[in-house]
Amino acid sequence: MLTRLYTICLFCLIMPLFALSQSRYDILITEFLPDPSPSMGLPESEFIELKNSSAHDFNLHNWKISNGNIAAIIKTDYLLKADSFLILCPAASAGAYSHFGPTLGISSFPSLYNDEGDIILSTESGVVIHALHYDKSWYNNELKAKGGWSLEMIDLHDPCTGKGNWTSSISDSGGTPGNKNSVEAYNPDEQPPSLVRAITIDSVNIILLLDEPVDSFSASSNDNYSVSDGIGYPDSAFVQSPFFDRIAIHLQNPLVVGKIYMISLQQIGDCSGNQISLNNTCKAGIPEKSKSGDIIFNEILFNPPPYGYDYLELFNRSSRIIKCSDLFIAGKNMDGSLKDPLDLVNEERLIFPGEYLLLTENPGWILQNYPMADKEHILSLSSLPSMPDDQGTVVLLNAAGEVLDELDYDHHWHSPLLANEIGVSLERIRPDLPTSLPANWTSAAATAGYGTPGYKNSEYSVDSAGGNFISVEPKIFSPDFDGYHDFCFIHYNLPAAGYMGSISIYDVSGRKVCTLVNNIIWGISGTFRWDGLDDQQNLLPMGQYIIYVELFLPDGTVRKQMLVCVLARRH
C-alpha cells in the first residue's frame, strides 16, 4: 500500500515538470481542413492534426487551440505520447473522425477561416508551442482550394517555414488525419530569414516584420541591430508571439520627422539555424498626414481576362512618409456621390516617397501574369471598387475624407493601335501632370508584359522631350555561348510614350532573315536582344547585318532607323 502511494505521489511530482518543460515546436500542427465542403471522403467537418515531435509525453489538459479570435480550452486530461498524432475537431464530429485515428472532440471548437486565418496552439500558461498564419495560396492548387482538401506539412523537421513547407493533400480521401501526411518529403529550410518592413509605433518604438519566425535568443541581442543617421543600437529588442516573425525594438534616441532611416539586422537566425544575411535592411521613419496630391493613381487594370483580377497602383510623389491606414479608396454612384470607402490595411504599413503600392484582390494571379510585378509592393484587399471595362471613376481619400486623387478613366485612353485591350493596363506617363489629363495615360508596353504592377511604369517619362533613339551594343557579337558578346542588344530611349513598332534584320543582300519584333507597343525605354538566329531558329552565317527599326504613333508620326552590326565567330 505504501509503495503504491509513493508511486502515485512521484507521478504527481513528475507531471508539473512536464508542464514546465514544453518548448516551441515540441508539438506541431501538421495538417488541418479549413473548408470541409464538398467532402472528398473525410467527414464534412473541420479538423486540426497535432503531432508530438518530441521525445516526451505531454498532458494537454487546459491547453488552448485558437483561430486568433476565439480560443477553445482542452478541458480533459489527454496524454499525447511522443511521436504520436491527435485529431482535434468539434465535439459533434469526434465519432466520425475517431475512425481515422486518436481523436479529441472540443466544445466551442474555433472555426477555421476558408480563405485566410490563424491557428495557435498554446499551453495553460500561455506559452505558444506552434502557430501559423495560412491563406489559400498554400494549396498550390486552385481547384483544391475551393474545399474538401486538407493542407499538409511537407517536412516535419522544418516547422517554422510557412507556405514553402505546406501544400494540399494528395490523398484520395482529401486528407490523412491521424496518419503520416500524404505529401511528407525531405524539404529542408536553407533560406535565411529576411527583413520585410518596419512599422513605426512612435519616435522610439518600432516593430520589424520578417518573412519567417526567428530565434528568440539571437533576436534579443541589441548588438544585432543598427539604425542609421546617428540613432545607433536600440536599448531593447524582443520577439513577439504568437508567430515570432516580429521584433519590437526600443530606440535610445528618437527618430526625427521628415527623415528616412535605414535599419540593419545581422546574426539573427531562424529555427533551422539559418542566419539573416549581413546587414539586411529596410526603411523606417515617422509618418505624416497625407495631403491632396501626395499619393496619386499611377496605373489601373480594369479589363482583366475572364479569370483575372482588377488592380490599382498608387504612387507617393510627395516627400512625406504616409501611413496606409490613412488611405481609403471608393467608387462613385451615378449621382456623383461616393460609394462606401474601403480601407487599405488591417495592419499598418508605410509608403515612402517614390514608392509604389499595388492594390488587388489576388496577388498570386498578378505575380503569375505580369513578369514585372514587384511582390514587396503588392497589397491584398478583400475587395476593390467596381471598375467597369469601358469607363469609371475611382477616388483616393485620407482619414479626414479629403480627396487625395481622383481618376475618371476611359478605355479610349488606350493606344488606338492596340488590337485587344483585355489584360492591358493603363499607365500614367508623367506623375507631375494632372490625373484627369487623357494624354497623360496610355497602354502599358508589350515589352513589359502589358502591365508593371508595383513597379516603375513602362511608359514613365519625367520629360517627354529629347533623348536618344536607338543604339546597338556590341557592334560585333559572336553567338557561341562562351559568355562573351553572345548577343546583340538593341537599346531604345524614345521621346514620347505610346509608340508601336517593329524590328527586322536584313543581310547585306537586302533579304529579310529575322522579324525580331512585330508591331507591338514599346515603352519609353528598354532593350531587345538578337541571338543571331533567323526566323527558323537557324544560326546565320558570319557577316554584316542591317537592323531596321520602324516606329509610329497614332497621330501619324513615323520614325525609322537603320543600324549595322557584325555577326562574328571566335576561333
mmCIF file of C-alpha atoms in Angstrom, residues 223-469:
data_model
loop_
_atom_site.group_PDB
_atom_site.id
_atom_site.type_symbol
_atom_site.label_atom_id
_atom_site.label_comp_id
_atom_site.label_asym_id
_atom_site.label_seq_id
_atom_site.Cartn_x
_atom_site.Cartn_y
_atom_site.Cartn_z
ATOM 1 C CA ASP A 223 24.111 44.435 -30.958
ATOM 2 C CA ASN A 224 22.341 42.735 -33.887
ATOM 3 C CA TYR A 225 20.530 45.964 -34.820
ATOM 4 C CA SER A 226 21.669 49.307 -36.135
ATOM 5 C CA VAL A 227 19.718 52.414 -37.139
ATOM 6 C CA SER A 228 21.276 54.984 -39.466
ATOM 7 C CA ASP A 229 21.786 58.731 -39.026
ATOM 8 C CA GLY A 230 23.223 58.542 -35.539
ATOM 9 C CA ILE A 231 20.409 56.568 -33.882
ATOM 10 C CA GLY A 232 22.635 53.515 -33.326
ATOM 11 C CA TYR A 233 21.702 50.394 -31.372
ATOM 12 C CA PRO A 234 18.328 50.001 -29.633
ATOM 13 C CA ASP A 235 18.337 49.587 -25.879
ATOM 14 C CA SER A 236 15.980 46.575 -26.046
ATOM 15 C CA ALA A 237 14.658 44.014 -28.520
ATOM 16 C CA PHE A 238 12.293 41.089 -28.143
ATOM 17 C CA VAL A 239 10.390 38.723 -30.442
ATOM 18 C CA GLN A 240 6.613 38.912 -30.301
ATOM 19 C CA SER A 241 4.415 35.841 -30.087
ATOM 20 C CA PRO A 242 2.464 34.005 -31.375
ATOM 21 C CA PHE A 243 4.208 33.859 -34.774
ATOM 22 C CA PHE A 244 7.701 35.020 -33.710
ATOM 23 C CA ASP A 245 8.171 36.847 -37.020
ATOM 24 C CA ARG A 246 8.004 40.328 -35.450
ATOM 25 C CA ILE A 247 10.629 42.026 -33.348
ATOM 26 C CA ALA A 248 9.857 45.023 -31.162
ATOM 27 C CA ILE A 249 12.802 47.373 -30.660
ATOM 28 C CA HIS A 250 13.041 50.402 -28.393
ATOM 29 C CA LEU A 251 15.471 53.109 -29.514
ATOM 30 C CA GLN A 252 17.846 55.024 -27.283
ATOM 31 C CA ASN A 253 17.483 58.142 -29.441
ATOM 32 C CA PRO A 254 14.221 59.308 -31.066
ATOM 33 C CA LEU A 255 13.556 59.485 -34.798
ATOM 34 C CA VAL A 256 13.090 62.899 -36.383
ATOM 35 C CA VAL A 257 10.044 63.784 -38.504
ATOM 36 C CA GLY A 258 10.845 64.131 -42.205
ATOM 37 C CA LYS A 259 13.865 61.836 -42.187
ATOM 38 C CA ILE A 260 14.133 58.370 -43.716
ATOM 39 C CA TYR A 261 16.269 55.931 -41.727
ATOM 40 C CA MET A 262 17.743 52.546 -42.584
ATOM 41 C CA ILE A 263 17.512 49.711 -40.053
ATOM 42 C CA SER A 264 20.110 46.932 -40.394
ATOM 43 C CA LEU A 265 19.979 43.416 -38.916
ATOM 44 C CA GLN A 266 22.641 40.747 -38.593
ATOM 45 C CA GLN A 267 23.315 37.373 -36.917
ATOM 46 C CA ILE A 268 19.632 36.596 -36.306
ATOM 47 C CA GLY A 269 18.665 33.007 -37.072
ATOM 48 C CA ASP A 270 15.528 31.043 -37.844
ATOM 49 C CA CYS A 271 14.523 27.774 -36.185
ATOM 50 C CA SER A 272 16.606 25.828 -38.747
ATOM 51 C CA GLY A 273 19.773 27.726 -37.855
ATOM 52 C CA ASN A 274 19.963 29.876 -40.997
ATOM 53 C CA GLN A 275 21.312 33.325 -40.146
ATOM 54 C CA ILE A 276 19.985 36.500 -41.663
ATOM 55 C CA SER A 277 22.127 37.951 -44.438
ATOM 56 C CA LEU A 278 24.669 40.502 -43.271
ATOM 57 C CA ASN A 279 23.208 43.995 -42.991
ATOM 58 C CA ASN A 280 19.723 43.028 -44.125
ATOM 59 C CA THR A 281 17.980 46.420 -44.230
ATOM 60 C CA CYS A 282 14.657 48.221 -44.518
ATOM 61 C CA LYS A 283 13.415 51.801 -44.356
ATOM 62 C CA ALA A 284 11.901 53.424 -41.277
ATOM 63 C CA GLY A 285 10.577 56.844 -40.381
ATOM 64 C CA ILE A 286 7.804 58.807 -38.737
ATOM 65 C CA PRO A 287 4.680 59.065 -40.922
ATOM 66 C CA GLU A 288 2.916 62.360 -41.598
ATOM 67 C CA LYS A 289 -0.647 63.248 -42.516
ATOM 68 C CA SER A 290 -1.397 62.866 -46.225
ATOM 69 C CA LYS A 291 -2.451 65.892 -48.280
ATOM 70 C CA SER A 292 -4.111 66.286 -51.661
ATOM 71 C CA GLY A 293 -1.750 65.205 -54.421
ATOM 72 C CA ASP A 294 0.692 63.370 -52.135
ATOM 73 C CA ILE A 295 -0.492 59.925 -53.247
ATOM 74 C CA ILE A 296 -1.761 59.522 -56.812
ATOM 75 C CA PHE A 297 -3.237 56.850 -59.054
ATOM 76 C CA ASN A 298 -0.426 55.665 -61.300
ATOM 77 C CA GLU A 299 -1.709 52.553 -63.111
ATOM 78 C CA ILE A 300 -5.022 50.731 -63.476
ATOM 79 C CA LEU A 301 -6.166 47.382 -64.850
ATOM 80 C CA PHE A 302 -9.958 47.494 -65.260
ATOM 81 C CA ASN A 303 -10.414 44.938 -68.058
ATOM 82 C CA PRO A 304 -8.636 41.729 -66.986
ATOM 83 C CA PRO A 305 -9.177 38.337 -68.650
ATOM 84 C CA PRO A 306 -12.311 36.437 -67.521
ATOM 85 C CA TYR A 307 -10.259 34.501 -64.974
ATOM 86 C CA GLY A 308 -8.268 37.563 -63.856
ATOM 87 C CA TYR A 309 -8.476 40.409 -61.356
ATOM 88 C CA ASP A 310 -8.533 44.210 -61.463
ATOM 89 C CA TYR A 311 -5.766 46.225 -59.871
ATOM 90 C CA LEU A 312 -4.985 49.801 -58.861
ATOM 91 C CA GLU A 313 -1.496 51.191 -58.364
ATOM 92 C CA LEU A 314 -0.707 54.139 -56.086
ATOM 93 C CA PHE A 315 2.460 56.264 -56.160
ATOM 94 C CA ASN A 316 3.833 58.504 -53.424
ATOM 95 C CA ARG A 317 5.092 61.553 -55.305
ATOM 96 C CA SER A 318 5.495 63.614 -52.117
ATOM 97 C CA SER A 319 8.463 63.951 -49.753
ATOM 98 C CA ARG A 320 6.389 62.602 -46.861
ATOM 99 C CA ILE A 321 6.108 59.131 -45.348
ATOM 100 C CA ILE A 322 2.412 58.178 -45.391
ATOM 101 C CA LYS A 323 0.532 55.626 -43.289
ATOM 102 C CA CYS A 324 -1.577 53.240 -45.350
ATOM 103 C CA SER A 325 -4.170 53.241 -42.573
ATOM 104 C CA ASP A 326 -4.749 56.885 -43.547
ATOM 105 C CA LEU A 327 -5.766 55.891 -47.095
ATOM 106 C CA PHE A 328 -9.188 54.829 -48.426
ATOM 107 C CA ILE A 329 -10.472 54.090 -51.927
ATOM 108 C CA ALA A 330 -14.004 54.446 -53.238
ATOM 109 C CA GLY A 331 -16.060 54.398 -56.395
ATOM 110 C CA LYS A 332 -18.810 56.823 -57.356
ATOM 111 C CA ASN A 333 -22.544 56.429 -57.776
ATOM 112 C CA MET A 334 -24.395 57.719 -60.852
ATOM 113 C CA ASP A 335 -25.311 60.922 -58.949
ATOM 114 C CA GLY A 336 -21.633 61.608 -58.202
ATOM 115 C CA SER A 337 -21.775 60.630 -54.534
ATOM 116 C CA LEU A 338 -19.069 58.404 -53.107
ATOM 117 C CA LYS A 339 -19.717 54.725 -52.566
ATOM 118 C CA ASP A 340 -18.644 53.237 -49.255
ATOM 119 C CA PRO A 341 -14.880 53.921 -48.926
ATOM 120 C CA LEU A 342 -12.714 50.841 -48.392
ATOM 121 C CA ASP A 343 -9.722 50.922 -46.063
ATOM 122 C CA LEU A 344 -6.467 49.532 -47.429
ATOM 123 C CA VAL A 345 -4.945 47.695 -44.486
ATOM 124 C CA ASN A 346 -5.847 45.685 -41.433
ATOM 125 C CA GLU A 347 -2.289 46.119 -40.193
ATOM 126 C CA GLU A 348 -0.242 49.280 -40.532
ATOM 127 C CA ARG A 349 2.358 49.737 -43.232
ATOM 128 C CA LEU A 350 4.109 52.786 -44.625
ATOM 129 C CA ILE A 351 4.507 54.069 -48.177
ATOM 130 C CA PHE A 352 7.724 56.056 -48.558
ATOM 131 C CA PRO A 353 8.467 58.853 -51.053
ATOM 132 C CA GLY A 354 8.930 57.459 -54.552
ATOM 133 C CA GLU A 355 7.350 54.095 -53.653
ATOM 134 C CA TYR A 356 4.521 52.235 -55.377
ATOM 135 C CA LEU A 357 1.662 50.297 -53.783
ATOM 136 C CA LEU A 358 -0.390 47.825 -55.824
ATOM 137 C CA LEU A 359 -3.940 47.026 -54.665
ATOM 138 C CA THR A 360 -5.604 43.809 -55.811
ATOM 139 C CA GLU A 361 -7.841 41.002 -54.604
ATOM 140 C CA ASN A 362 -5.448 38.292 -55.811
ATOM 141 C CA PRO A 363 -1.684 38.977 -55.552
ATOM 142 C CA GLY A 364 -0.896 35.433 -56.732
ATOM 143 C CA TRP A 365 -2.661 35.975 -60.057
ATOM 144 C CA ILE A 366 -0.864 39.277 -60.570
ATOM 145 C CA LEU A 367 2.552 37.714 -59.950
ATOM 146 C CA GLN A 368 1.817 34.842 -62.327
ATOM 147 C CA ASN A 369 0.620 37.025 -65.201
ATOM 148 C CA TYR A 370 2.762 40.169 -65.050
ATOM 149 C CA PRO A 371 6.507 39.448 -65.048
ATOM 150 C CA MET A 372 7.402 42.987 -63.956
ATOM 151 C CA ALA A 373 5.218 42.799 -60.808
ATOM 152 C CA ASP A 374 7.003 43.616 -57.548
ATOM 153 C CA LYS A 375 5.846 41.288 -54.769
ATOM 154 C CA GLU A 376 7.058 43.565 -51.975
ATOM 155 C CA HIS A 377 4.729 46.360 -53.078
ATOM 156 C CA ILE A 378 1.546 44.333 -53.601
ATOM 157 C CA LEU A 379 -1.239 44.653 -51.049
ATOM 158 C CA SER A 380 -4.101 42.159 -50.879
ATOM 159 C CA LEU A 381 -7.593 43.600 -50.380
ATOM 160 C CA SER A 382 -10.801 41.679 -49.800
ATOM 161 C CA SER A 383 -12.488 43.848 -52.449
ATOM 162 C CA LEU A 384 -11.897 46.793 -54.782
ATOM 163 C CA PRO A 385 -14.369 49.415 -56.003
ATOM 164 C CA SER A 386 -16.302 48.318 -59.076
ATOM 165 C CA MET A 387 -14.309 49.183 -62.211
ATOM 166 C CA PRO A 388 -16.325 48.704 -65.447
ATOM 167 C CA ASP A 389 -14.479 47.662 -68.612
ATOM 168 C CA ASP A 390 -15.369 50.823 -70.563
ATOM 169 C CA GLN A 391 -15.124 53.746 -68.148
ATOM 170 C CA GLY A 392 -15.435 54.525 -64.473
ATOM 171 C CA THR A 393 -14.221 56.554 -61.510
ATOM 172 C CA VAL A 394 -12.038 55.691 -58.537
ATOM 173 C CA VAL A 395 -11.289 58.100 -55.694
ATOM 174 C CA LEU A 396 -8.477 58.108 -53.125
ATOM 175 C CA LEU A 397 -9.220 59.743 -49.765
ATOM 176 C CA ASN A 398 -7.489 60.263 -46.438
ATOM 177 C CA ALA A 399 -8.921 59.534 -42.998
ATOM 178 C CA ALA A 400 -10.404 63.049 -42.818
ATOM 179 C CA GLY A 401 -12.387 62.395 -46.004
ATOM 180 C CA GLU A 402 -10.264 64.751 -48.117
ATOM 181 C CA VAL A 403 -9.801 63.708 -51.750
ATOM 182 C CA LEU A 404 -6.139 62.976 -52.457
ATOM 183 C CA ASP A 405 -6.653 61.972 -56.098
ATOM 184 C CA GLU A 406 -9.482 61.073 -58.478
ATOM 185 C CA LEU A 407 -9.249 59.093 -61.714
ATOM 186 C CA ASP A 408 -12.054 59.205 -64.306
ATOM 187 C CA TYR A 409 -10.661 56.588 -66.663
ATOM 188 C CA ASP A 410 -11.875 55.706 -70.154
ATOM 189 C CA HIS A 411 -10.912 52.731 -72.290
ATOM 190 C CA HIS A 412 -10.412 55.139 -75.220
ATOM 191 C CA TRP A 413 -7.224 56.250 -73.433
ATOM 192 C CA HIS A 414 -5.669 53.006 -74.647
ATOM 193 C CA SER A 415 -3.497 53.177 -77.735
ATOM 194 C CA PRO A 416 -5.725 53.006 -80.859
ATOM 195 C CA LEU A 417 -3.097 50.689 -82.313
ATOM 196 C CA LEU A 418 -3.830 48.101 -79.627
ATOM 197 C CA ALA A 419 -5.669 45.127 -81.109
ATOM 198 C CA ASN A 420 -7.050 43.827 -77.797
ATOM 199 C CA GLU A 421 -7.447 45.767 -74.534
ATOM 200 C CA ILE A 422 -8.073 42.708 -72.336
ATOM 201 C CA GLY A 423 -5.336 42.283 -69.748
ATOM 202 C CA VAL A 424 -3.599 45.549 -70.725
ATOM 203 C CA SER A 425 -3.217 48.183 -68.017
ATOM 204 C CA LEU A 426 -3.370 51.953 -68.441
ATOM 205 C CA GLU A 427 -0.194 53.622 -67.217
ATOM 206 C CA ARG A 428 0.372 57.208 -66.190
ATOM 207 C CA ILE A 429 3.152 58.757 -68.289
ATOM 208 C CA ARG A 430 4.231 61.638 -66.037
ATOM 209 C CA PRO A 431 3.497 61.772 -62.297
ATOM 210 C CA ASP A 432 3.651 65.587 -62.228
ATOM 211 C CA LEU A 433 0.894 66.132 -64.812
ATOM 212 C CA PRO A 434 -2.835 66.097 -63.868
ATOM 213 C CA THR A 435 -4.524 62.730 -63.305
ATOM 214 C CA SER A 436 -7.512 63.865 -65.356
ATOM 215 C CA LEU A 437 -5.433 64.552 -68.486
ATOM 216 C CA PRO A 438 -6.213 61.769 -71.035
ATOM 217 C CA ALA A 439 -2.958 62.461 -72.919
ATOM 218 C CA ASN A 440 -1.065 61.562 -69.724
ATOM 219 C CA TRP A 441 -2.251 57.946 -69.904
ATOM 220 C CA THR A 442 -1.504 55.178 -72.374
ATOM 221 C CA SER A 443 -1.380 51.400 -72.707
ATOM 222 C CA ALA A 444 1.399 49.536 -70.916
ATOM 223 C CA ALA A 445 4.100 48.324 -73.271
ATOM 224 C CA ALA A 446 4.071 44.815 -74.688
ATOM 225 C CA THR A 447 7.759 44.555 -73.779
ATOM 226 C CA ALA A 448 6.761 44.851 -70.102
ATOM 227 C CA GLY A 449 4.038 42.212 -70.338
ATOM 228 C CA TYR A 450 1.266 44.835 -70.728
ATOM 229 C CA GLY A 451 1.498 45.879 -67.076
ATOM 230 C CA THR A 452 4.002 46.907 -64.386
ATOM 231 C CA PRO A 453 2.070 46.420 -61.111
ATOM 232 C CA GLY A 454 4.010 47.747 -58.126
ATOM 233 C CA TYR A 455 6.888 48.808 -60.372
ATOM 234 C CA LYS A 456 8.026 51.822 -62.417
ATOM 235 C CA ASN A 457 5.729 52.258 -65.426
ATOM 236 C CA SER A 458 6.942 51.080 -68.813
ATOM 237 C CA GLU A 459 5.659 54.368 -70.252
ATOM 238 C CA TYR A 460 7.054 56.537 -67.433
ATOM 239 C CA SER A 461 8.629 59.787 -68.511
ATOM 240 C CA VAL A 462 9.886 62.741 -66.474
ATOM 241 C CA ASP A 463 10.394 64.881 -69.548
ATOM 242 C CA SER A 464 8.859 63.873 -72.865
ATOM 243 C CA ALA A 465 11.348 65.859 -74.919
ATOM 244 C CA GLY A 466 14.772 64.771 -76.160
ATOM 245 C CA GLY A 467 16.582 61.522 -75.508
ATOM 246 C CA ASN A 468 18.430 59.054 -77.657
ATOM 247 C CA PHE A 469 16.582 56.925 -80.156
#
